[in-house]
XYZ file of N, CA and C in Angstrom:
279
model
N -31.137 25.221 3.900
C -30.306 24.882 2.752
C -31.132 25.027 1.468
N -30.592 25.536 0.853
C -31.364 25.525 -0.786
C -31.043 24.291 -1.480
N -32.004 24.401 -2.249
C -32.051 22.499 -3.009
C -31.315 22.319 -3.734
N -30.283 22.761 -4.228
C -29.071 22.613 -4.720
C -27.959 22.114 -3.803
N -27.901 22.784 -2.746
C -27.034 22.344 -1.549
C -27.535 21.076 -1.048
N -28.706 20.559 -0.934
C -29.500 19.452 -0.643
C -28.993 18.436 -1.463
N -29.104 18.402 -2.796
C -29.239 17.691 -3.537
C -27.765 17.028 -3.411
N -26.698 18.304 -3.270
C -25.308 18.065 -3.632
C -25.036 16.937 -2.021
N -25.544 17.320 -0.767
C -24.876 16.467 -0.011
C -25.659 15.423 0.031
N -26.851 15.451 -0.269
C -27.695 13.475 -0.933
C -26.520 12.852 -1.885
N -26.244 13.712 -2.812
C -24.884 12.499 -3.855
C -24.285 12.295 -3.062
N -23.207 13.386 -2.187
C -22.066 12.756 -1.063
C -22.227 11.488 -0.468
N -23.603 11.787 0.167
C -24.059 10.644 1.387
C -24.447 9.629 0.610
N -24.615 9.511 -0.867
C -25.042 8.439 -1.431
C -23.929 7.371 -2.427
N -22.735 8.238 -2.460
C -21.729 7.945 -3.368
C -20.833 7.280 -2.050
N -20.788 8.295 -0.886
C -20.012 7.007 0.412
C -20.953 5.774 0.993
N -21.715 5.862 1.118
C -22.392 4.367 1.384
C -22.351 3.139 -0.216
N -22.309 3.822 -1.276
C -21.925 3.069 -2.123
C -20.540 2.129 -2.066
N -19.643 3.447 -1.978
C -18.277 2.930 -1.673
C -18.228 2.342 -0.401
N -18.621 2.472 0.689
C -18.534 1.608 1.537
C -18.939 0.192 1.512
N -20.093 -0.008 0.869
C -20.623 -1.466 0.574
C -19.803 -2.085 -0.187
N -19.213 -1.491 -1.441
C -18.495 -1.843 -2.453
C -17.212 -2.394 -1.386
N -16.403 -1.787 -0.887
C -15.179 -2.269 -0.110
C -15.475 -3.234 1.107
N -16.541 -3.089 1.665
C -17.479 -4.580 2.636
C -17.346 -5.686 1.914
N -17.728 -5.877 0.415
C -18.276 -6.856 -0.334
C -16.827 -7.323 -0.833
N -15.760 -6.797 -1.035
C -14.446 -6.518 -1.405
C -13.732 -7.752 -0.493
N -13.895 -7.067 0.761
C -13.337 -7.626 2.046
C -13.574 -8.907 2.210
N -14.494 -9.063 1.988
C -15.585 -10.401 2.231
C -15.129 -11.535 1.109
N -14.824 -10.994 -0.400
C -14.019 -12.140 -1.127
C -12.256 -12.258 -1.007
N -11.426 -11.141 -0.415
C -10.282 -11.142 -0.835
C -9.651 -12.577 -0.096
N -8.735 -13.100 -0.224
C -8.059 -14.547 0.526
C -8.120 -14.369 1.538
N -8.403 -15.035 2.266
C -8.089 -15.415 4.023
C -7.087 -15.989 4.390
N -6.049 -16.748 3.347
C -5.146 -17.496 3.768
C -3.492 -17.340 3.131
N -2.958 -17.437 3.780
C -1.229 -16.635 3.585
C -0.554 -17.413 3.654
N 0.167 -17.953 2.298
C 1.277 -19.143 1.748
C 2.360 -18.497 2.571
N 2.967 -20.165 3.009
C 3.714 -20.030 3.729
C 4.934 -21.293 3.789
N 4.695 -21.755 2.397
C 5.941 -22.231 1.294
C 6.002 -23.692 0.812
N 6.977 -24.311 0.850
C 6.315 -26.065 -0.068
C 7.131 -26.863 0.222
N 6.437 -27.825 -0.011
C 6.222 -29.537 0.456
C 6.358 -30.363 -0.446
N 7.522 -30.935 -0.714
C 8.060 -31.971 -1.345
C 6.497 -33.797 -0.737
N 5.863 -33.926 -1.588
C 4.883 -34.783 -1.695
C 5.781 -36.127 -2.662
N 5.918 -38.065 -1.712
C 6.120 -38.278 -2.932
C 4.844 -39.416 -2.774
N 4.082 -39.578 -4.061
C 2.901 -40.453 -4.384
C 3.331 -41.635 -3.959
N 2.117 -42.228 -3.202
C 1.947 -43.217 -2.794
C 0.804 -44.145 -3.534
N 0.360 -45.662 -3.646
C -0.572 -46.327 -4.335
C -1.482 -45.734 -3.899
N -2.331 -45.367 -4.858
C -3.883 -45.216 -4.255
C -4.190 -43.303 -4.800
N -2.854 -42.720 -4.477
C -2.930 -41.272 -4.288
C -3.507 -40.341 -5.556
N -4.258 -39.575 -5.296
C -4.896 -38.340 -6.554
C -4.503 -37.353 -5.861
N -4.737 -36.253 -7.518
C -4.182 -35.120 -6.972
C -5.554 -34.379 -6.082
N -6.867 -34.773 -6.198
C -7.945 -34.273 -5.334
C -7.425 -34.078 -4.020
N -7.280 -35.916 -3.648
C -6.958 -36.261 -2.241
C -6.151 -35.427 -1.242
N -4.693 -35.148 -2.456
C -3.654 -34.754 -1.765
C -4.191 -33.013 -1.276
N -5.095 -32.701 -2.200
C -5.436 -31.298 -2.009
C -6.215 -30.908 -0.682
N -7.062 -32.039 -0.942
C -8.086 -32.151 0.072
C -7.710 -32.186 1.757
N -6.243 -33.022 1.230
C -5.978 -33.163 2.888
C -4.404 -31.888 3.232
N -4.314 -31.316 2.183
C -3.281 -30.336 2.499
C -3.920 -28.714 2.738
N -5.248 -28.349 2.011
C -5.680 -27.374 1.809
C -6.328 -26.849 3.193
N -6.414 -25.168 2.822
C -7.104 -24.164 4.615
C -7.876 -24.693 4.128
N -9.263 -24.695 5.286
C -10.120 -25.184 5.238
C -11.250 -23.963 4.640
N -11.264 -22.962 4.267
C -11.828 -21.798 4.110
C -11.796 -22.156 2.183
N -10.894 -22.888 1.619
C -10.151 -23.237 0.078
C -11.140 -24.052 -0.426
N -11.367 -23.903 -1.758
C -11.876 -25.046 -2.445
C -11.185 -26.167 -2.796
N -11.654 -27.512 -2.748
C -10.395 -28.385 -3.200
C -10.350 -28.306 -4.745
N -10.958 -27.796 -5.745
C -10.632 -27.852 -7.123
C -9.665 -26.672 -7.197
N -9.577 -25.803 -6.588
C -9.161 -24.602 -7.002
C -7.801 -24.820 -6.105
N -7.652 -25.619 -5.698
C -5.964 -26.029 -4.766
C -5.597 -26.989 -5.603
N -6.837 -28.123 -6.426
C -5.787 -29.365 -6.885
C -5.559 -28.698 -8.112
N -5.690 -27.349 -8.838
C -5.405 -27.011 -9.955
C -4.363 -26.092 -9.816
N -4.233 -25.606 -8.530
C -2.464 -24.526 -8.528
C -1.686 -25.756 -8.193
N -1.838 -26.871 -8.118
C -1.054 -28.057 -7.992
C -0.405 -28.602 -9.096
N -1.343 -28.434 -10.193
C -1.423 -29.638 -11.222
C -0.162 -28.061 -11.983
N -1.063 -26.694 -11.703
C -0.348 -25.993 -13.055
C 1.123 -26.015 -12.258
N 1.569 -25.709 -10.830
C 3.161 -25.887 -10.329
C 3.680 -26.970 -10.717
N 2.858 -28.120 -10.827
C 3.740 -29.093 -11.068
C 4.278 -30.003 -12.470
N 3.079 -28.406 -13.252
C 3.713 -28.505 -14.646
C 2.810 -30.020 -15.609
N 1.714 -30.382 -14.609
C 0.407 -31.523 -14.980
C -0.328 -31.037 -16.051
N -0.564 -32.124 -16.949
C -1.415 -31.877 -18.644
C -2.548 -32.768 -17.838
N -2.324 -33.500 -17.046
C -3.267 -34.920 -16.746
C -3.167 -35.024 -14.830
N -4.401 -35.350 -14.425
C -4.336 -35.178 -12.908
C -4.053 -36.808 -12.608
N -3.625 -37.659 -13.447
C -2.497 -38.793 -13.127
C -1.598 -39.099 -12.088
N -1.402 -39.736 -11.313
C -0.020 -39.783 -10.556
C 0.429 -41.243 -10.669
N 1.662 -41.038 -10.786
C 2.042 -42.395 -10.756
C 3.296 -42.858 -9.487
N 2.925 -43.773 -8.966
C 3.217 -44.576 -7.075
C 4.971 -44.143 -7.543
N 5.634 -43.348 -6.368
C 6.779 -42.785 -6.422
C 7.448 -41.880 -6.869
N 6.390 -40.921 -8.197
C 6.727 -39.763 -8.377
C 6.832 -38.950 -7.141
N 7.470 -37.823 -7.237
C 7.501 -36.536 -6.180
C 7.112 -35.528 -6.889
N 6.094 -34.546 -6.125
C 5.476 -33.236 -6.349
C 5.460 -32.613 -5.218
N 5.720 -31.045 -6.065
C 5.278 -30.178 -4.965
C 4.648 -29.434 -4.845
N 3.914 -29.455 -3.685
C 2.408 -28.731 -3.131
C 2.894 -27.229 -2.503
N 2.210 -26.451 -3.045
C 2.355 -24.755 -2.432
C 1.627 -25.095 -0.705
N 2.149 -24.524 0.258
C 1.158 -24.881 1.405
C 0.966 -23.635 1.948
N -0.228 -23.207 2.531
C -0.723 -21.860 3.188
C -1.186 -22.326 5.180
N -1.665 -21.091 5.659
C -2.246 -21.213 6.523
C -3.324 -20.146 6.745
């Protein structure tokens, strides 16, 4: 092969292992978990919106990042609850 032809299939072989890592690394953050619809929650004494996250959320989920698609569905300025409101929680698996 002449070093032009060389050179050209080193980029090939170097531009697909790029892209391959790139779509590995891809894979590796996209969701693991698939909503699968909602849950009328009504507050009880004692209850936060952490808690409720904590004990509704996949386990793969962060609980800040569940009690905050909570707070913005349920239309929350303040992570407050008060004993007998009803909210509703998005739920996945």
């Amino acid at each position: 092969m002449r070093k032009k032809e060389k050179r050209r299939v080193f980029c090939i072989l170097f531009l697909g292992f790029v892209i391959t890592f790139a779509c590995a690394i891809w894979n590796q953050t996209k969701q693991k978990w698939e909503f699968t619809g909602y849950q009328q929650v009504t507050i009880l004494p004692g209850d936060t919106v952490w808690g409720i996250a904590e004990e509704f959320k996949v386990k793969e989920r962060k609980t800040m990042d569940y009690a905050q698609e909570i707070m913005k569905l349920n239309k929350m300025s303040s992570d407050m609850l008060k004993e007998g409101e009803k909210i509703i929680i998005p739920l996945y698996r």
